Every structure is written in C-alpha cells, then in structure tokens.
Amino acid sequence: MSTKYQSVKGVKDILPGEVEKWQYMEKTARELFELYGFSEVRIPIFEKTSVFMRSIGETTDIVEKEMYTFNDRSGDSLTLRPEGTASVVRSYVEHGLYNSPSIVKLYYMGPMFRSERPQAGRYRQFYQIGAEVFGTENPEIDAEVIGMLMRYFEKLGIKGLELEVNSLGCDVCRPKFREALLEFLKEKKNLLCEDCQRRFERNPMRIFDCKSTNCHEVTNGAPTIEGYRCENCKRHFDTTLFYLDRLKISYIKNPKLVRGLDYYTKTAFEIISKDMGAQNAIAGGGRYDKLVEDFGGSPTPAFGFAIGVDRTASLIGDKSHSSLTPAVFMAALGDRANQKAFELVDSLRQKGIRVEKDYENGSLKSQLRKANKFGVRYTVILGDNEIDRGKVVVRDMSVSQQEETDISKIIEFIIEKVK
Ligand code: HAM
C-alpha cells in the first residue's frame, strides 16, 4: 500500500500563486536595502548550538523550549537557526569584519526554525528578512534603520502598522531596575504562572511578555525601565526619537516592551499590524552593543531587525505581484509541425517571450482549449500542410481572429504583437 505523505506540522509549502508575493517582498527588500548601503550575507541554516544558547539567552523561550537541536554523526550539538542575528555576528567576528574602516551593513533572508505551538501566523519553519549594522553607537542609525523598515512596508502598500519603541537600558541601569522589579514582585510571586515563577529567578523582565492575563494583572503598577535609565541611555533614546520625528515616523513609547531575545541593549522595537490576530508582530529588532564582544570580537556596537515574511505576506494584496501568464501558445498538428513548434518555443524564449506548447499531440480543439486556460493572447498554429507552404497561422484569442504569416518571419511577427 502506498503512503500518503503530508508536510510536518507547522511547516508549509509556498505554492505558485502565493510565491510571487514572496519574490516581490524579497526583490523590494534587496532594492531598498542596497539603496541604504546594505550588502547581502548568506549564513548557514545550522550552527553549533552554543552560537545561539548564550547570545539569545539561556532563559529565553527560544533556547529553553523552541530550538531544533540534534547531535550530528560526530556527536557535535547543532541547531537549526531560530533567528539570523547570532549567525551574522558569528560570521562578522569569524571573518574579522570589525577591522573594516567603515560601518558594516548586512542583510539576509531565509527560513528560521522554532518549535512553537503552530497557529495562524506562527510556524515552525518561517521566513525572515533581516538587516544588521555594525560599528556605530550613534542613535541616528537606530532611527535611520527603523526608517528604512517603515519605508519598506510603505513600498509594499501595507497600512495600519504601529511602531512600538522602548529602551531596555544597559549594564549600568538595568541591574537597578531588575532589583526594583524583583522587590515589587516578591510578594506576588506565587500568583505568577509556572513559567513566570522561573522567570522571576532568572530573567524577571520577561514576565512583561507573558501572554497570561493573570501575569499581566500581577505586573500592573510594576516599575518599568523608564524610571531607571541612566543618563547615557536616556540621551540615546531621546535622540533616537528626535530623529524618528525628523523622518516623520510616528511611534508609541511602550516601556513594557521586552523582546524574546536577551541580547538587546538600549533601543528595542516592534512593528505591530492592527489587522492581524494574536500573532501581530510583523517585525522586531533593536540595538545589541555587547554581542560582538561576547562572540570574541573587538567591542562593536550594533543595531538590526528582522521582518516576519509569512506574516507580512498575509497583509499584501494579490495585485502587487507580477503575472506569469504566457503571451503565446504554440499549437502543432503533425510530427513535423511539432518539431518546428519545439524549435520556435526555444527561439521565442530566447527573445524573452513567455510561451507554452502542448505535449500531448491533442486535436486543434483541445490545444486551443489549453491556450485559453493559460490565458494567452496569441496562439500560433502550425500544421504539416502550412509548414510545406512555409506559412503559420496566428490567432488573436481576444477577438478570435486569425491571420497567416511566413514561418521565416514568425519571431519578428510575434515580437511586434506582444511588445
Ligand atoms: P524576533 O522578534 O524573534 O526577532 O523575530 C522577528 C519577526 O519574525 C517577528 O516579528 C515575527 O514577525 C517573525 N516570527 C518570529 N517567530 C515566528 C514564527 N514562529 N512564525 C512566523 N513568524 C515568526 C529576531 O529574530 C531578531 N533576530 C531580530 C533582530 C535582528 N534583532 C536585531 N537584529
């Protein structure tokens, strides 16, 4: 008995009809990001597990429960990348890119893997387009890169987006905030969910990100990072907002915004769609000034983001992608005519004309039916008879009219028609 296979839960095919949107998103990203001076980097799909463990944070959901980790045949622990930033930093340090005289701007695109509970907008293999800038602490970059991202969504014609920003502080101010938060939560600890009770010990800021309404209520009135930022972080945040204003980009300050990854310092942000359900963050990112150093590179401040491509695709209307309808159908009747049609298809394609033919030796009627299904404007009809006379028939499908032309001139004839 044959087995009927299905793709793995949370993993999907992107079929023609849908894939054009993805190509459009990728093309738009390449064009726009390159305009801002970014170059593409292609990072591996898997890395040593340690690349992700420390950088993303050992107490984050991603590392604790979502990574696809396996031992390869030599016993090394490897992990399918759950995100791109850690790999880009690993690559940046491995290739000594911090020796570059200027700031380094890199972008990447491709699949990421997280073993989350699948639901609408949340997959186990999903796609990101990300960008990272290395080598400057200047808050102008925070605003410029967020600006690029907003322009990207504008270009895709996506509306109803909200930019939420926060500054998560740094090594100087965050410990004081952490203490204050623990002090506030101390009495209420046993009201928290099991996950948050663990977070309380190891990573209390993440309690703000808990989906449980109970935990939400517990954090009502809790201190936020806002009251604890050091002078340096305050100035950085204010200047970032100043430059966002210059770009006329509106934002909402959300002092409870924490990200699902631990490497952030100072600026953190998310872009939320008002037109989506629970999984409404379509992009997120921020500054991570310590990560390059943690990976063994010279201290290098950095800033970046990643776009969730699957979620973004769901917000793009069909009209934005190009149609793949062929312009011409080649109908042949008889063996010699078929051979000639076979050659003509190749010649037309070399001229950049999208053309299809029949492969089933069907009757003229069935071939015309196929031509209609393809939605072509012109069908070229070749019969052995016509070939003997050096002629072909060209049928304009939109008006059901035919004309005859010399076979030797058919390429120029079609080019003239479809251009
Ligand atoms: P992230 O917020 O974990 O950040 O992911 C970025 C985006 O990827 C999310 O806003 C969401 O749209 C999409 N995404 C995440 N998980 C899933 C999923 N399971 N299914 C579908 N879409 C998903 C990062 O990954 C950071 N590396 C961003 C960054 C770059 N920070 C600095 N540089």
Tab-separated table of C-alpha atoms in Angstrom, residues 93-252:
chain	number	residue	atom	x	y	z
A	93	VAL	CA	33.653	38.016	14.103
A	94	GLU	CA	34.928	34.882	12.330
A	95	HIS	CA	35.883	36.906	9.251
A	96	GLY	CA	37.277	39.830	11.216
A	97	LEU	CA	34.859	42.280	9.618
A	98	TYR	CA	35.316	44.580	12.637
A	99	ASN	CA	38.649	45.529	11.044
A	100	SER	CA	36.682	47.259	8.308
A	101	PRO	CA	37.340	51.028	8.234
A	102	SER	CA	33.658	51.907	7.921
A	103	ILE	CA	30.451	50.645	9.426
A	104	VAL	CA	29.316	47.279	8.048
A	105	LYS	CA	25.727	46.828	6.867
A	106	LEU	CA	24.476	43.325	6.108
A	107	TYR	CA	21.124	41.828	5.184
A	108	TYR	CA	19.923	38.238	4.883
A	109	MET	CA	16.801	36.318	4.064
A	110	GLY	CA	15.676	32.763	4.530
A	111	PRO	CA	13.993	30.177	6.723
A	112	MET	CA	14.242	30.078	10.521
A	113	PHE	CA	13.115	27.249	12.798
A	114	ARG	CA	11.352	27.401	16.132
A	115	SER	CA	9.383	24.572	17.669
A	116	GLU	CA	6.458	26.740	18.784
A	117	ARG	CA	2.840	25.648	19.008
A	118	PRO	CA	1.619	26.200	15.436
A	119	GLN	CA	-1.315	28.569	14.889
A	120	ALA	CA	-2.268	31.255	12.379
A	121	GLY	CA	0.851	33.392	11.854
A	122	ARG	CA	3.070	31.110	13.896
A	123	TYR	CA	5.012	28.379	12.151
A	124	ARG	CA	7.850	26.027	12.945
A	125	GLN	CA	9.638	26.869	9.729
A	126	PHE	CA	9.088	30.545	8.981
A	127	TYR	CA	10.957	33.121	6.959
A	128	GLN	CA	12.715	36.299	7.885
A	129	ILE	CA	14.327	39.161	6.035
A	130	GLY	CA	16.809	40.778	8.391
A	131	ALA	CA	19.340	43.588	8.412
A	132	GLU	CA	22.191	44.375	10.806
A	133	VAL	CA	24.500	47.397	11.093
A	134	PHE	CA	27.838	47.105	12.907
A	135	GLY	CA	30.191	49.790	14.103
A	136	THR	CA	28.306	52.783	15.446
A	137	GLU	CA	26.603	53.754	18.653
A	138	ASN	CA	25.054	56.791	17.033
A	139	PRO	CA	21.267	56.865	17.579
A	140	GLU	CA	20.908	58.303	14.079
A	141	ILE	CA	21.409	54.728	12.892
A	142	ASP	CA	18.622	53.438	15.161
A	143	ALA	CA	16.246	55.937	13.548
A	144	GLU	CA	17.597	55.504	10.016
A	145	VAL	CA	17.276	51.710	10.094
A	146	ILE	CA	13.796	51.806	11.633
A	147	GLY	CA	13.021	54.395	8.926
A	148	MET	CA	14.214	52.026	6.207
A	149	LEU	CA	11.960	49.324	7.605
A	150	MET	CA	8.919	51.606	7.643
A	151	ARG	CA	9.664	52.686	4.037
A	152	TYR	CA	9.817	49.014	3.147
A	153	PHE	CA	6.310	48.358	4.454
A	154	GLU	CA	5.121	51.545	2.723
A	155	LYS	CA	6.531	50.283	-0.576
A	156	LEU	CA	4.649	47.020	-0.103
A	157	GLY	CA	1.483	49.088	0.387
A	158	ILE	CA	0.872	47.809	3.910
A	159	LYS	CA	-1.167	50.102	6.108
A	160	GLY	CA	-2.396	50.006	9.700
A	161	LEU	CA	1.022	49.488	11.285
A	162	GLU	CA	2.158	50.687	14.669
A	163	LEU	CA	5.751	51.139	15.713
A	164	GLU	CA	6.339	50.465	19.415
A	165	VAL	CA	9.657	51.574	20.867
A	166	ASN	CA	11.425	51.199	24.161
A	167	SER	CA	14.904	51.497	25.570
A	168	LEU	CA	15.911	48.494	27.639
A	169	GLY	CA	18.850	50.258	29.292
A	170	CYS	CA	22.366	48.928	29.625
A	171	ASP	CA	24.676	47.194	32.105
A	172	VAL	CA	24.721	50.350	34.195
A	173	CYS	CA	20.995	50.909	34.649
A	174	ARG	CA	19.336	47.559	34.056
A	175	PRO	CA	20.550	45.842	37.288
A	176	LYS	CA	18.939	48.601	39.375
A	177	PHE	CA	15.678	48.192	37.504
A	178	ARG	CA	15.863	44.429	37.922
A	179	GLU	CA	16.222	44.850	41.681
A	180	ALA	CA	13.228	47.185	41.843
A	181	LEU	CA	11.139	44.807	39.769
A	182	LEU	CA	12.043	41.849	41.978
A	183	GLU	CA	11.192	43.870	45.042
A	184	PHE	CA	7.760	44.680	43.553
A	185	LEU	CA	7.046	41.089	42.514
A	186	LYS	CA	8.429	39.415	45.627
A	187	GLU	CA	5.117	39.304	47.493
A	188	LYS	CA	3.150	38.308	44.405
A	189	LYS	CA	5.460	35.600	43.159
A	190	ASN	CA	3.087	32.703	43.808
A	191	LEU	CA	0.349	34.428	41.767
A	192	LEU	CA	2.515	34.121	38.669
A	193	CYS	CA	2.250	31.231	36.200
A	194	GLU	CA	4.795	28.430	36.413
A	195	ASP	CA	6.885	29.867	33.569
A	196	CYS	CA	6.969	33.306	35.171
A	197	GLN	CA	7.921	31.869	38.550
A	198	ARG	CA	11.008	30.517	36.812
A	199	ARG	CA	11.483	33.851	35.022
A	200	PHE	CA	11.306	35.567	38.395
A	201	GLU	CA	14.507	33.803	39.442
A	202	ARG	CA	16.407	34.056	36.207
A	203	ASN	CA	15.027	36.750	33.905
A	204	PRO	CA	12.291	38.800	35.584
A	205	MET	CA	11.906	41.385	32.764
A	206	ARG	CA	10.484	38.635	30.587
A	207	ILE	CA	7.425	38.466	32.870
A	208	PHE	CA	6.151	41.554	30.995
A	209	ASP	CA	5.993	39.445	27.853
A	210	CYS	CA	3.844	36.665	29.348
A	211	LYS	CA	0.614	36.028	27.462
A	212	SER	CA	-1.319	35.004	30.582
A	213	THR	CA	-3.814	37.662	31.668
A	214	ASN	CA	-3.139	36.704	35.258
A	215	CYS	CA	0.536	37.588	34.990
A	216	HIS	CA	-0.459	40.778	33.189
A	217	GLU	CA	-2.537	41.798	36.181
A	218	VAL	CA	0.271	40.954	38.563
A	219	THR	CA	2.602	43.331	36.703
A	220	ASN	CA	0.047	46.175	36.859
A	221	GLY	CA	1.729	49.053	38.647
A	222	ALA	CA	5.155	47.384	38.462
A	223	PRO	CA	8.156	49.662	37.948
A	224	THR	CA	9.277	49.936	34.328
A	225	ILE	CA	12.704	50.600	32.866
A	226	GLU	CA	11.579	54.169	32.167
A	227	GLY	CA	12.255	55.313	35.700
A	228	TYR	CA	15.690	53.681	35.837
A	229	ARG	CA	17.524	54.604	32.636
A	230	CYS	CA	20.971	56.108	33.130
A	231	GLU	CA	21.829	59.482	31.576
A	232	ASN	CA	23.547	57.864	28.626
A	233	CYS	CA	20.590	55.574	27.819
A	234	LYS	CA	18.139	58.423	28.289
A	235	ARG	CA	20.056	60.632	25.855
A	236	HIS	CA	20.348	57.812	23.342
A	237	PHE	CA	16.633	57.118	23.486
A	238	ASP	CA	15.640	60.787	23.234
A	239	THR	CA	17.935	61.305	20.252
A	240	THR	CA	16.560	58.216	18.511
A	241	LEU	CA	13.050	59.605	18.938
A	242	PHE	CA	14.234	63.045	17.783
A	243	TYR	CA	15.477	61.531	14.513
A	244	LEU	CA	12.338	59.422	14.076
A	245	ASP	CA	10.429	62.698	14.310
A	246	ARG	CA	12.701	64.183	11.609
A	247	LEU	CA	11.738	61.227	9.391
A	248	LYS	CA	8.079	61.879	10.237
A	249	ILE	CA	7.704	58.372	11.575
A	250	SER	CA	5.151	58.065	14.333
A	251	TYR	CA	5.718	55.696	17.234
A	252	ILE	CA	4.259	54.618	20.534
